[in-house]
XYZ file of C-alpha atoms in Angstrom:
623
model
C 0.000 0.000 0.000
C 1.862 3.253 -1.065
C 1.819 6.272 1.569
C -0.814 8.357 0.439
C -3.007 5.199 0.230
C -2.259 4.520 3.812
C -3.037 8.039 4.899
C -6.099 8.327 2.994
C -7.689 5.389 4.370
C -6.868 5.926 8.095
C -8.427 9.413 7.165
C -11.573 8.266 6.164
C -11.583 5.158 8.501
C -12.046 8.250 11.583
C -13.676 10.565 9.823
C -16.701 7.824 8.852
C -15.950 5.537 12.061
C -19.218 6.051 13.610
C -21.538 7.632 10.824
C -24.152 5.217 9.528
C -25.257 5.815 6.193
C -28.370 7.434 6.468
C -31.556 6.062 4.515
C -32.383 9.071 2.839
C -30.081 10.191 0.216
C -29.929 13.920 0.227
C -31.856 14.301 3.484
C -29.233 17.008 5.408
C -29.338 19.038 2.169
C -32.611 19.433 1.932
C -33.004 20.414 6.030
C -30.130 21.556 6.907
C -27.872 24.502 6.195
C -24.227 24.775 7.217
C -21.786 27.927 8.486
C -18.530 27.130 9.513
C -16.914 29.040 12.293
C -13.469 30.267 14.061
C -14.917 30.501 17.581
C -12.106 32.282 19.936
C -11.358 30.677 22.824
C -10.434 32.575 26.007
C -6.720 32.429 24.963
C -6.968 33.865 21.703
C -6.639 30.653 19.756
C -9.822 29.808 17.301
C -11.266 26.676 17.366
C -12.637 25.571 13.699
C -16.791 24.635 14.136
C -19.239 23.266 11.635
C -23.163 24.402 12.774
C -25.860 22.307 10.613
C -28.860 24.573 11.256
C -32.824 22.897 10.825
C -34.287 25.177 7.782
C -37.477 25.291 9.242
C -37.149 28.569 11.454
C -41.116 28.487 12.476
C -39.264 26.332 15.600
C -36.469 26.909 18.459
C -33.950 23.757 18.630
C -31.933 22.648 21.280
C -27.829 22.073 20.368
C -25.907 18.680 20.126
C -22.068 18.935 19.786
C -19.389 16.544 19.217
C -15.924 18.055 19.578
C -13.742 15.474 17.591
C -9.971 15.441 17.045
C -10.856 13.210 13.702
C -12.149 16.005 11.677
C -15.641 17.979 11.645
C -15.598 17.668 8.011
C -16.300 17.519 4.871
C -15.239 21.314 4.888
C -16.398 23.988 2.226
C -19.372 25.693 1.290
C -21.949 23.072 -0.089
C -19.680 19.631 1.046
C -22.567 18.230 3.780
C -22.329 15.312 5.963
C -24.167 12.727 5.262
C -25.757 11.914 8.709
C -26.378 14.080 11.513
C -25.693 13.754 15.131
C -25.963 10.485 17.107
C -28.265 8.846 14.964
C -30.875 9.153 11.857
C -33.869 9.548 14.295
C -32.163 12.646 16.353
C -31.250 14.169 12.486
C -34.978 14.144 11.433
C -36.298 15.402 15.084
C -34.857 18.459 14.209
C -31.145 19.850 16.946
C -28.899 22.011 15.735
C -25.941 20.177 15.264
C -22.322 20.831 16.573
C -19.099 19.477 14.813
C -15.455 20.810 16.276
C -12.150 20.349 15.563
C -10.488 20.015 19.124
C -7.671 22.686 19.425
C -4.531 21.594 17.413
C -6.034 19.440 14.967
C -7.334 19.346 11.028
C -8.701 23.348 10.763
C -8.755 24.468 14.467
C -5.493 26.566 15.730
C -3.206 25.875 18.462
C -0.959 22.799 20.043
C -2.503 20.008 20.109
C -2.326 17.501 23.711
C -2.962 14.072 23.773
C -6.141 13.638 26.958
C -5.227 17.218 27.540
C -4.769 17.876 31.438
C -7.782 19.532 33.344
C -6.802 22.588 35.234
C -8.317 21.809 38.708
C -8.789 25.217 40.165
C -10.614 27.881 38.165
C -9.216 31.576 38.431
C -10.944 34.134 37.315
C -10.060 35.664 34.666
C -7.227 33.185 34.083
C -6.468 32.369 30.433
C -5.353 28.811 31.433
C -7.127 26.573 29.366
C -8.060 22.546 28.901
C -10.806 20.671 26.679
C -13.653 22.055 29.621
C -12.835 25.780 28.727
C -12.884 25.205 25.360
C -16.260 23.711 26.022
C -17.248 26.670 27.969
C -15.801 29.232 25.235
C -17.882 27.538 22.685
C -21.433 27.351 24.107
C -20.831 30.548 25.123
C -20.208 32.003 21.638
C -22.820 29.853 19.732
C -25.084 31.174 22.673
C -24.739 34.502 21.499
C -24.080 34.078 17.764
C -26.649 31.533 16.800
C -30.603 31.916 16.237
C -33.537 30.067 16.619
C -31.686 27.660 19.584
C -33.685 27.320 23.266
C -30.935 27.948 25.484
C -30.011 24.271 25.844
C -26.909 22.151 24.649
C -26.257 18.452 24.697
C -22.606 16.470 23.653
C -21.896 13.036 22.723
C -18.738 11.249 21.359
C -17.787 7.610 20.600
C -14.201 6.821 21.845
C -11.724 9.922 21.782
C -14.511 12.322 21.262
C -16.375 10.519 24.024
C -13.283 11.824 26.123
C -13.914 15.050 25.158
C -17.672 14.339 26.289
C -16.190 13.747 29.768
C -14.267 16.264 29.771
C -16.869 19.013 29.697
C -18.390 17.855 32.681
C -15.772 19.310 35.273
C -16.973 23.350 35.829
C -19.271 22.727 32.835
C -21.137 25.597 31.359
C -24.848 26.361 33.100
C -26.713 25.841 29.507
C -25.239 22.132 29.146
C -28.313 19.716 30.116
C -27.004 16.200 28.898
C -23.574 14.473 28.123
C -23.650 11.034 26.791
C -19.574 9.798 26.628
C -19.425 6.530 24.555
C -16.890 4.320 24.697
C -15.391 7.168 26.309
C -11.453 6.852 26.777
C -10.789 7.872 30.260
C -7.458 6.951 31.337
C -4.767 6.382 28.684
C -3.055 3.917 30.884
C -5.828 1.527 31.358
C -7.791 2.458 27.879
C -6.445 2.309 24.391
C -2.503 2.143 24.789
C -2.150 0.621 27.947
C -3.790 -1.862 30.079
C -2.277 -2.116 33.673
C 0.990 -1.142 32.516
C 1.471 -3.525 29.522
C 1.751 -1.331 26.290
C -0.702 -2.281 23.745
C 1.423 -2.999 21.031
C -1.654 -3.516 18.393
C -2.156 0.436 18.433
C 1.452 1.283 18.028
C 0.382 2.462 14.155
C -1.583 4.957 15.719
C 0.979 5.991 16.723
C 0.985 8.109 13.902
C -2.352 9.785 13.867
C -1.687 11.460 17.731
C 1.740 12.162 17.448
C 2.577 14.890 14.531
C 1.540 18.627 15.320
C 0.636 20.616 11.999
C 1.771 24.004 11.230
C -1.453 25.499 11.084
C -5.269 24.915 10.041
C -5.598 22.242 7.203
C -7.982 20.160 5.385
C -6.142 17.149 4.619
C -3.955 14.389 6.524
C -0.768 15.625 7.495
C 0.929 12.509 9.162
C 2.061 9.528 7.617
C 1.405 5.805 8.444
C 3.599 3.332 8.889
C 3.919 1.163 5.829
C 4.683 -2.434 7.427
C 4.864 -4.163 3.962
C 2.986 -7.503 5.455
C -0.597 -8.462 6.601
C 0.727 -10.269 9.399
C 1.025 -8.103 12.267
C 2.643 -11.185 14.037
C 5.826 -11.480 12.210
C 6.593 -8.095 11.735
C 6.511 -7.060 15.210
C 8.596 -10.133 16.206
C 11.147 -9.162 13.035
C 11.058 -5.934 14.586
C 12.556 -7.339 17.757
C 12.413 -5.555 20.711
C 10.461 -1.634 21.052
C 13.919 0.622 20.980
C 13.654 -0.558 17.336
C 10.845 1.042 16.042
C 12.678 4.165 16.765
C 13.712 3.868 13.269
C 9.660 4.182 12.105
C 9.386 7.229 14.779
C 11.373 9.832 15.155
C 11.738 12.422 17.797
C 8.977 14.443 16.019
C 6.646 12.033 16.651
C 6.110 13.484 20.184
C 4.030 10.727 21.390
C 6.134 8.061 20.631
C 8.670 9.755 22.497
C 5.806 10.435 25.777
C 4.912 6.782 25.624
C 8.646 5.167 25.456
C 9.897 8.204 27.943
C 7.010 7.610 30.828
C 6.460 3.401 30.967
C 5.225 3.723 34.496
C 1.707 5.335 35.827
C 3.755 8.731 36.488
C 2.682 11.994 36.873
C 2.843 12.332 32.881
C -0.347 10.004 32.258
C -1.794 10.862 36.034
C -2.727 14.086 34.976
C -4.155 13.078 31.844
C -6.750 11.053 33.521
C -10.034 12.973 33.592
C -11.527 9.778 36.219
C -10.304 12.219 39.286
C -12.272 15.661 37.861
C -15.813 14.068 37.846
C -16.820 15.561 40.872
C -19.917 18.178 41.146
C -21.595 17.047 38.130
C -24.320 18.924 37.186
C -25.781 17.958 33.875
C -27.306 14.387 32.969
C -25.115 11.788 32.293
C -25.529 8.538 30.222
C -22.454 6.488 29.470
C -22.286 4.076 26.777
C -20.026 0.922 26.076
C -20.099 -2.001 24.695
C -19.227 -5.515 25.984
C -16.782 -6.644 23.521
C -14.635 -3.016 23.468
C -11.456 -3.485 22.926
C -10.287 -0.124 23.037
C -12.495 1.622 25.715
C -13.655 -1.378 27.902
C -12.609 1.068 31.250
C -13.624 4.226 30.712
C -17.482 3.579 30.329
C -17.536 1.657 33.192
C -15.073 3.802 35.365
C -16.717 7.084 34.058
C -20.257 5.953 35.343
C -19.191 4.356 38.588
C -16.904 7.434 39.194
C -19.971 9.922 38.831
C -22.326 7.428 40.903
C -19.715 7.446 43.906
C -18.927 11.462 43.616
C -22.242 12.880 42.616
C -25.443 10.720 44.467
C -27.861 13.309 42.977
C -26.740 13.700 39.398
C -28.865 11.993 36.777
C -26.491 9.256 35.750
C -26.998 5.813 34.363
C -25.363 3.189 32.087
C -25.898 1.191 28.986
C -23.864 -1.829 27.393
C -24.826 -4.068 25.049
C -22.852 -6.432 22.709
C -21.586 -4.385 20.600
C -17.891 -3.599 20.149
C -16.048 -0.518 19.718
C -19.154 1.683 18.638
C -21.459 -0.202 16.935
C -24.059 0.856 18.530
C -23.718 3.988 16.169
C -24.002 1.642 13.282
C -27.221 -0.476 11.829
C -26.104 -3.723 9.527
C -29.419 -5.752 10.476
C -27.510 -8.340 12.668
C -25.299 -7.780 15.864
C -22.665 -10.023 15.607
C -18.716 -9.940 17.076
C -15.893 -13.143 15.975
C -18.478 -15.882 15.466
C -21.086 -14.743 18.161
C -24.728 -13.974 16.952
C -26.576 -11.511 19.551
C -29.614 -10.521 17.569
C -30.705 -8.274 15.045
C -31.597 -3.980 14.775
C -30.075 -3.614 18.347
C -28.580 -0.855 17.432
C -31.528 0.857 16.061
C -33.477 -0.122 19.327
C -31.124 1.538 21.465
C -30.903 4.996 19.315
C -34.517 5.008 19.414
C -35.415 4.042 22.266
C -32.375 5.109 24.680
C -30.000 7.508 23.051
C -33.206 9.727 21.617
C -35.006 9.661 24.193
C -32.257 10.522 26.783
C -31.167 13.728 24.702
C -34.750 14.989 24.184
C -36.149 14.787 27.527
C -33.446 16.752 28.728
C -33.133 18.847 25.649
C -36.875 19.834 24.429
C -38.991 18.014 27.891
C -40.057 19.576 30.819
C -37.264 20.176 33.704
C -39.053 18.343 36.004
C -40.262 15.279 33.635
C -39.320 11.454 34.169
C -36.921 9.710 31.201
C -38.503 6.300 32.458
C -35.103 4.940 31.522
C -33.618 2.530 34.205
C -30.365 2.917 35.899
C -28.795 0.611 33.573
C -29.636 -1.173 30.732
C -27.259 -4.339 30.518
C -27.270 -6.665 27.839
C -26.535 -10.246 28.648
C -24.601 -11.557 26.629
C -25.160 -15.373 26.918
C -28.899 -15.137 26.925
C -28.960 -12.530 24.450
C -31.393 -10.264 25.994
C -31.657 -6.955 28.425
C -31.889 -6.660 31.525
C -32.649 -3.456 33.637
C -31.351 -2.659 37.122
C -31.511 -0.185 39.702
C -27.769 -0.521 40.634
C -24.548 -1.337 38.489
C -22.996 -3.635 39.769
C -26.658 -4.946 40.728
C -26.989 -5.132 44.834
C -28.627 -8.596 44.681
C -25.258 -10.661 42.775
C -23.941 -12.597 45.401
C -19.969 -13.061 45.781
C -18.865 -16.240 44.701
C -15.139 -17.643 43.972
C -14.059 -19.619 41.979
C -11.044 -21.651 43.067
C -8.546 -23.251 39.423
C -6.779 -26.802 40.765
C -3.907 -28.248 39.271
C -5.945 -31.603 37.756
C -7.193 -28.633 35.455
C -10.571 -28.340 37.540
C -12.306 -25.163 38.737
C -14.528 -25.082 41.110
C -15.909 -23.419 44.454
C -14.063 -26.187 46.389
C -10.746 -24.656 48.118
C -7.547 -26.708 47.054
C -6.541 -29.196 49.135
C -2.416 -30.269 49.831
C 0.473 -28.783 47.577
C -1.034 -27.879 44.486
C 0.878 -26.146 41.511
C 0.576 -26.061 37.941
C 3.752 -24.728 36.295
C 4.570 -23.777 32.192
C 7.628 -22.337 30.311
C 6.973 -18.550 28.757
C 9.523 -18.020 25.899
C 9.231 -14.303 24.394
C 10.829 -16.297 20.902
C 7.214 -17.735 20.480
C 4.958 -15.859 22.218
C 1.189 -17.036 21.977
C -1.184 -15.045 19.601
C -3.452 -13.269 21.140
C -6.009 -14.412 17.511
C -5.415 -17.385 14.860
C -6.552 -15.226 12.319
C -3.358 -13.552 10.161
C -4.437 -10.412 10.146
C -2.832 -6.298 10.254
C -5.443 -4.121 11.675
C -5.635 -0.806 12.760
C -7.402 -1.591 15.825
C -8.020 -4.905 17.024
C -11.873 -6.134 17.451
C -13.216 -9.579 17.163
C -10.624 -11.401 19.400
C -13.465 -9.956 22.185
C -15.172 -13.452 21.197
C -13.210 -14.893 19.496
C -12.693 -19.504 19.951
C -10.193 -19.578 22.152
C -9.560 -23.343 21.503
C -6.221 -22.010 19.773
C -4.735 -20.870 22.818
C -6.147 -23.837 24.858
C -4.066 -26.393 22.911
C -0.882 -24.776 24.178
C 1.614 -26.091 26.702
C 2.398 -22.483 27.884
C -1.501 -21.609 28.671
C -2.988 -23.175 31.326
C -6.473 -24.007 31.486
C -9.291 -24.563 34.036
C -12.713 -25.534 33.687
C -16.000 -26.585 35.787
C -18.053 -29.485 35.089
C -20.685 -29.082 32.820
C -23.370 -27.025 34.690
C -26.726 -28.272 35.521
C -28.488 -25.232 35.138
C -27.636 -21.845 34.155
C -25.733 -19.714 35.609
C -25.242 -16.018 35.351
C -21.871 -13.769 35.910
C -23.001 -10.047 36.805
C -20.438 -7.361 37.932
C -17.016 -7.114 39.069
C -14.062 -9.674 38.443
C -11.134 -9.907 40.649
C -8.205 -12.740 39.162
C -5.801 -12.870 42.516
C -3.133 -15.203 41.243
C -0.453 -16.642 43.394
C 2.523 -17.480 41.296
C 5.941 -17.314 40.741
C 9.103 -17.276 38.097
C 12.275 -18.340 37.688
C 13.100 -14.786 36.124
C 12.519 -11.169 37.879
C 9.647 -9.794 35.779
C 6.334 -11.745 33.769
C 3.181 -10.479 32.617
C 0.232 -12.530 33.739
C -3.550 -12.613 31.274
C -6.079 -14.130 32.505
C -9.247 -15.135 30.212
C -12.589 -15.853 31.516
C -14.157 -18.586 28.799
C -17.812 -19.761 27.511
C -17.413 -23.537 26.837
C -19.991 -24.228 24.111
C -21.435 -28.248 24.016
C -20.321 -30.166 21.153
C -23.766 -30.157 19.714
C -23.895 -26.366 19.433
C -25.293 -25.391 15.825
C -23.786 -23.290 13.538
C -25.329 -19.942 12.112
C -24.755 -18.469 8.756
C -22.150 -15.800 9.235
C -19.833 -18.375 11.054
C -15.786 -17.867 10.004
C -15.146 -20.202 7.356
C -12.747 -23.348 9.261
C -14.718 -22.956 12.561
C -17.463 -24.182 14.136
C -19.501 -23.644 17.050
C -19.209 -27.124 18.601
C -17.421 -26.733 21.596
C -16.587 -23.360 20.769
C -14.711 -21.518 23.417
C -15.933 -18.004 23.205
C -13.744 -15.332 25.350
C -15.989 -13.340 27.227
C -13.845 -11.282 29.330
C -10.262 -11.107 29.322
C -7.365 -8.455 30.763
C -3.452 -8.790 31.249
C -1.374 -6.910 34.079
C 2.403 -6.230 33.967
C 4.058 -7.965 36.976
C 6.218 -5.240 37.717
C 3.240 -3.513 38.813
C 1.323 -5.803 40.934
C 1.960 -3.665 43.930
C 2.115 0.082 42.622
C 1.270 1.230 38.639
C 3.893 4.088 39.390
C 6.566 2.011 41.176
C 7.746 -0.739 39.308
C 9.290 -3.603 41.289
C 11.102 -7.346 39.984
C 10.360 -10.367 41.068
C 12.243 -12.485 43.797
C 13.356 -15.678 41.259
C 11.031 -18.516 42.420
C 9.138 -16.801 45.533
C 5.272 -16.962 46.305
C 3.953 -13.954 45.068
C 0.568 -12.287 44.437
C -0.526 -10.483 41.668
C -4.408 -8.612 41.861
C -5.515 -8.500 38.167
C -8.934 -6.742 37.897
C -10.501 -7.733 35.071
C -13.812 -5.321 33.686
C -17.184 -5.836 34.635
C -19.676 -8.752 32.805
C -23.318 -9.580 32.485
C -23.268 -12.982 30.767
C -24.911 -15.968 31.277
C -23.274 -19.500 31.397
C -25.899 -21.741 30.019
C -26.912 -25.075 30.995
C -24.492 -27.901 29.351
C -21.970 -25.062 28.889
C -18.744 -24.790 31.395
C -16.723 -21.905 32.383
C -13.366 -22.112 31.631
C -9.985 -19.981 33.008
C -7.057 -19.308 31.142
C -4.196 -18.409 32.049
C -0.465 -17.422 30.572
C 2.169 -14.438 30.025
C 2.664 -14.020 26.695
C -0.165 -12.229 24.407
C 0.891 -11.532 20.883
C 0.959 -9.227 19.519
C -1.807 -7.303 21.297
C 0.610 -6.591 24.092
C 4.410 -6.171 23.870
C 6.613 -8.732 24.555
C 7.920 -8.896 28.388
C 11.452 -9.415 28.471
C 10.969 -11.412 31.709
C 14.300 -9.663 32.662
C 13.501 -6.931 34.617
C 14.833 -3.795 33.332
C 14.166 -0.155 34.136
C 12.576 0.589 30.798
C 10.811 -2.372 28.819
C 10.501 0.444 25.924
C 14.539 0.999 25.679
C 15.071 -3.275 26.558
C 17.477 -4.919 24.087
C 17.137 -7.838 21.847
C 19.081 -9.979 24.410
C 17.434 -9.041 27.284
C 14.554 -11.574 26.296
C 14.561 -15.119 28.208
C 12.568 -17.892 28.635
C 11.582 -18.154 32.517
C 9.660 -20.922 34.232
C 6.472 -19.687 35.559
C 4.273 -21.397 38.403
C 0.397 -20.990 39.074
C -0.421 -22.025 43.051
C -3.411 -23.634 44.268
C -2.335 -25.247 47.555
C -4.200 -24.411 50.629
C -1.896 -21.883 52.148
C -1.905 -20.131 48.466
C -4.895 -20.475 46.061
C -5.157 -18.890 43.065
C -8.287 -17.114 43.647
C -10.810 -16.018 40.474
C -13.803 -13.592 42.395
C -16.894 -13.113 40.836
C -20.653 -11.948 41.551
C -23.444 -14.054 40.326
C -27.526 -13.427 40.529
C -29.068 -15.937 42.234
C-alpha cells in the first residue's frame, strides 16, 4: 500500500468511524444549512466549528455537539455530511448540530495535547485553558451568535470524542443539560494504549495519527502511516525485535512516541491526563455508553459511570452496554454479531430510538421536572442474548462467589486441598497469539469473542474448567483474578481469560468464520493482562524475587453474561499475548521500551493452588 493510500484510508476510517449511512439520500441538504466558524477561545486561539442549522425557522432547537480530534468535516461551502448527530432519528427530530475540531487538529489553531490535562482550580479571569474551557468558550459564543436555539446544549462522542464528552463535565457551562460519553477513553493507561501497565502494542500504528503537530489549520492528513509491507502483524513485530527498534519508524517528532517510550510507568505524565479524578460536582445528565466486547475503551465507560455514581449521588447518571464492540451501537447492519457470536438483530436501532433519543430529548426539548422512564442501567446479557434493567450497576442482589482453578485442570468453588501447583515455560521467541486469524489491523476487534480453543491447545496456557453445569448460571459485575505465582526470572506479565465452553452439539449460524465451528466453541468473554512489575504500585515498578510466592491482583472489567446449561466456564491463564501486548522481556529492566534484543529469556512460571496459596478467580453471580 503506497503512503498516500495509507493516509487516505486511516483518514476516512475516523472521519466515517461512527456515521451510519443514512436512509435518505440527500436528506441534510434538503433540512439543513451549514456555516462554519473560528470561535475564539479565552486564549486567543480559534477553534474551527461546523453548525448544521434545521431550515425550518417556524421552531427553536436545542444544540448537540461533538468536539472530535478526527475532523468535523467535509469542509467547504456546499460539502454536507451525510448523517447528523448520534443517529438518523435525532437528524430528522430536528437539533442544531455541533461538529469541532479540538484545538490543534485538522482546521482548528493551536498545540494540540494528547487527553489534555484539566486545570483543577478555576481563576478568574485566568487564560489557562483545557478541553472544559474550550467547552465553555464555545457554548458561550454559539449562545450569542446563533438563532432560533432554546438555550439548551447536549454532547456526545464515541471513543476519543467521548473523552472530550467527559471532559466538559468538570466546571461545565450552566446551559449544558445532557452528556452522553461513549466508549469514552478515560485513562490512557488503562484504555487504548495501555492496560495495567502492559503497552498495547496492536495500536502502536496509531501511533501516527496522535503524534505529529501541523503548522497550522488544514484540510487534509498531514501525518504519515507506517507502511509495514505484510498483513501479518505477528511477524513483523517479532522481526522488529524488541520496542527501541521502532525508533527507526518514529522519530523524535513524533512526540508521542517519544511520551509513551519516555514515561512506561503510571507517572505523573499520564496521572494528569486522567479525567476519572475531575468528575466531581456534576451537574448535567449523564448517560455512558459501552459495549461488551470493546477493545479499546472497555474502562472508561464503566469507570466514568461508577466514578460519577460514587462522587455525585444526585446527578442523573446511568449506564448502557450491550454487545456491541467498539461503537457499533452507532451503526445499523441488520444483525449484531462480534468473531463468530450472533446476539440478535436492529439492536442498534433499538437503542438509538429508544435510549439515546429519548435521553437527549427529555433533557433537551422536555419539561425540567419530567421522568426519562429509563432505568439505571440497561445491561445486555450476553449469553442469553437479551436486556436486563437494574436499579444498581454492579446490581446489589449478585452474590460473591469464587471460583477456586486446581492443578488436575478443575475449577470449582471447592478450596484446594495439599500442595497444588501447575507450572509452564513462557519463551518471548514464540509468544502465543493473542487471535489465529493472520491479520494487520488498525485496531483490534473480534478477538473480544473470538474460539479460544487455539490458545487452549498450548503447553504455555494453562487451562481450568468446571463441570458441565446443571443449570444456568449467570456472571453479573465485578471480576477480581488474585493469582499466586511465581518465576524463575525477575519480571512476567500474567492474562487471565474468563471462557464460555460451548457443548459439542452447538449449531452453527450463517455468518460463522469459514474453518470454525460452534461445537465446543470456546468463546472469550472477558479477558485483561497486568504487567508484573506492577502488581503492587502502577507508578513504582518492582522485579520479582526468582522462584518466591507472590501475588498479583488483576482486575478484570465488569460482565453480564450468562453460562448456560451444558456449557462450562473455563480460566485461562499465561504471560505471553501476541501481539496485542508487547513482549515482556521477563528480565527486569528499568525501561521495557529501551530493553534490548538480548534481554529476552525464557523463565519458568508457576500458578499455586495449595491451601496456604490459592489462586483465587472472584466473581458476583444473581441468584
Amino acid at each position: 500500500m503506497n503512503t498516500y493510500r495509507s493516509i487516505f484510508l486511516i483518514w476516512a476510517f475516523f472521519v466515517t468511524l461512527f456515521q451510519a449511512k443514512a436512509q435518505e439520500p440527500g436528506y441534510v441538504e434538503t433540512h439543513y444549512e451549514k456555516v462554519e466558524y473560528q470561535i475564539p477561545m479565552r486564549d486567543g486561539v480559534k477553534l474551527h466549528t461546523v453548525v448544521y442549522t434545521p431550515k425550518d425557522k417556524t421552531k427553536k432547537y436545542p444544540f448537540v455537539m461533538q468536539r472530535t480530534p478526527y475532523s468535523s468535516g467535509p469542509y467547504g461551502k456546499g460539502e454536507m455530511k451525510t448523517l447528523l448527530g448520534p443517529s438518523e432519528k435525532m437528524m430528522k427530530d430536528g437539533y442544531i448540530f455541533v461538529y469541532q475540531d479540538v484545538r490543534g487538529r485538522w482546521m482548528s489553531e493551536g498545540k494540540y495535547d494528547n487527553m489534555r490535562p484539566t486545570v483543577p482550580h478555576r481563576k478568574k479571569g485566568s487564560k489557562e485553558i483545557d478541553e472544559s474551557t474550550d467547552t465553555y468558550d464555545t457554548i458561550e459564543w454559539l449562545l450569542k451568535n446563533i438563532q432560533n436555539h432554546n438555550g439548551k446544549f447536549g454532547q456526545w462522542g464515541i471513543s476519543y470524542p467521548g473523552f472530550y464528552a467527559a471532559a466538559a463535565l468538570p466546571f461545565a457551562h450552566p446551559a449544558l443539560k445532557a452528556v452522553s460519553p461513549q466508549a469514552p477513553i478515560g485513562d490512557f493507561y488503562f484504555d487504548d494504549f495501555h492496560h495495567n501497565g502492559a503497552y498495547f502494542l496492536s495500536y502502536w500504528v496509531a501511533t501516527a495519527v496522535f503524534g505529529y503537530q501541523h503548522n497550522g489549520p488544514t484540510d487534509k492528513p498531514w501525518y504519515t502511516m507506517v507502511n509495514t509491507g505484510t498483513k501479518d502483524a505477528y511477524q513483523f513485530f517479532m522481526d522488529m525485535g524488541s520496542l527501541k527498534n521502532a525508533d527507526k519508524y518514529y522519530g523524535e517528532d513524533n512526540f508521542f512516541w517519544t511520551q509513551l517510550k519516555e514515561n512506561p510507568d503510571y507517572n505523573e505524565f499520564w496521572q494528569k491526563r486522567s479525567i476519572i479524578p475531575h468528575l466531581k460536582d456534576v451537574k448535567p445528565a449523564v448517560m455512558t455508553v459501552g459495549g461488551w466486547f470493546d477493545a479499546e475503551d472497555l474502562y472508561g465507560p464503566l469507570t466514568i459511570y461508577k466514578t460519577i455514581e460514587k462522587n455525585n449521588p444526585n446527578t442523573y447518571n446511568t449506564l448502557v452496554m450491550g454487545p456491541w464492540s467498539h461503537g457499533d451501537w452507532a451503526r445499523e447492519r441488520g444483525y449484531q454479531q462480534v468473531s463468530n457470536i450472533y446476539f440478535g438483530d436492529s439492536i442498534s436501532t433499538w437503542y438509538q430510538k429508544n435510549v439515546e433519543a429519548v435521553f437527549f430529548e427529555h433533557f433537551l426539548k422536555g419539561p425540567a421536572d419530567g421522568k426519562t422512564n429509563l432505568p439505571e442501567a440497561y445491561i445486555f446479557d450476553t449469553g442469553k442474548n437479551e436486556w436486563r434493567t437494574f436499579d444498581t450497576w454492579p446490581p446489589k442482589e449478585a452474590v460473591n462467589t469464587v471460583y477456586y482453578p486446581h492443578a488436575n485442570g478443575k475449577l470449582s468453588t471447592q478450596t484446594p486441598r495439599g500442595n497444588e501447583v501447575s507450572t509452564f515455560i513462557s519463551d518471548p521467541a514464540k509468544p502465543v497469539p493473542y487471535s489465529p486469524d493472520i491479520k494487520f489491523n488498525f485496531t483490534p476487534r473480534k478477538y473480544m469473542a473470538d474460539d479460544q480453543r487455539f490458545a487452549a491447545r498450548r503447553p504455555d496456557v494453562l487451562v481450568f474448567e468446571t463441570d458441565v453445569l446443571e443449570e444456568d448460571l449467570t456472571l453479573a459485575g465485578e471480576i477480581m483474578a488474585k493469582l499466586m505465582v511465581s518465576t524463575s526470572e525477575t519480571d512476567a506479565d500474567w492474562i487471565v481469560k474468563l471462557v464460555d465452553v460451548f457443548p459439542a452439539d452447538t449449531p452453527d449460524h450463517e455468518r460463522v468464520q469459514e474453518g470454525t465451528h460452534l461445537s465446543n466453541y470456546h468463546m472469550m468473554v472477558r479477558s485483561e493482562v497486568i504487567r508484573g512489575r506492577y502488581r503492587e504500585s502502577f507508578s513504582e515498578p518492582k522485579p520479582f524475587v526468582p522462584n518466591q510466592i507472590t501475588e498479583v491482583p488483576l482486575q478484570l472489567q465488569d460482565v453480564m453474561h450468562t453460562f448456560k446449561k451444558g456449557h462450562k466456564i473455563q480460566i485461562q491463564i499465561q504471560s505471553t499475548w501476541f501481539p496485542l501486548i508487547d513482549r515482556n522481556p521477563q528480565k527486569y529492566v528499568e525501561n521495557i521500551f529501551k530493553a534490548d534484543d538480548a534481554d529476552f529469556i525464557k523463565a519458568t512460571h508457576k500458578v499455586y493452588h495449595d491451601a496456604e496459596n490459592p489462586t483465587a478467580i472472584h466473581v458476583q453471580i444473581l441468584k
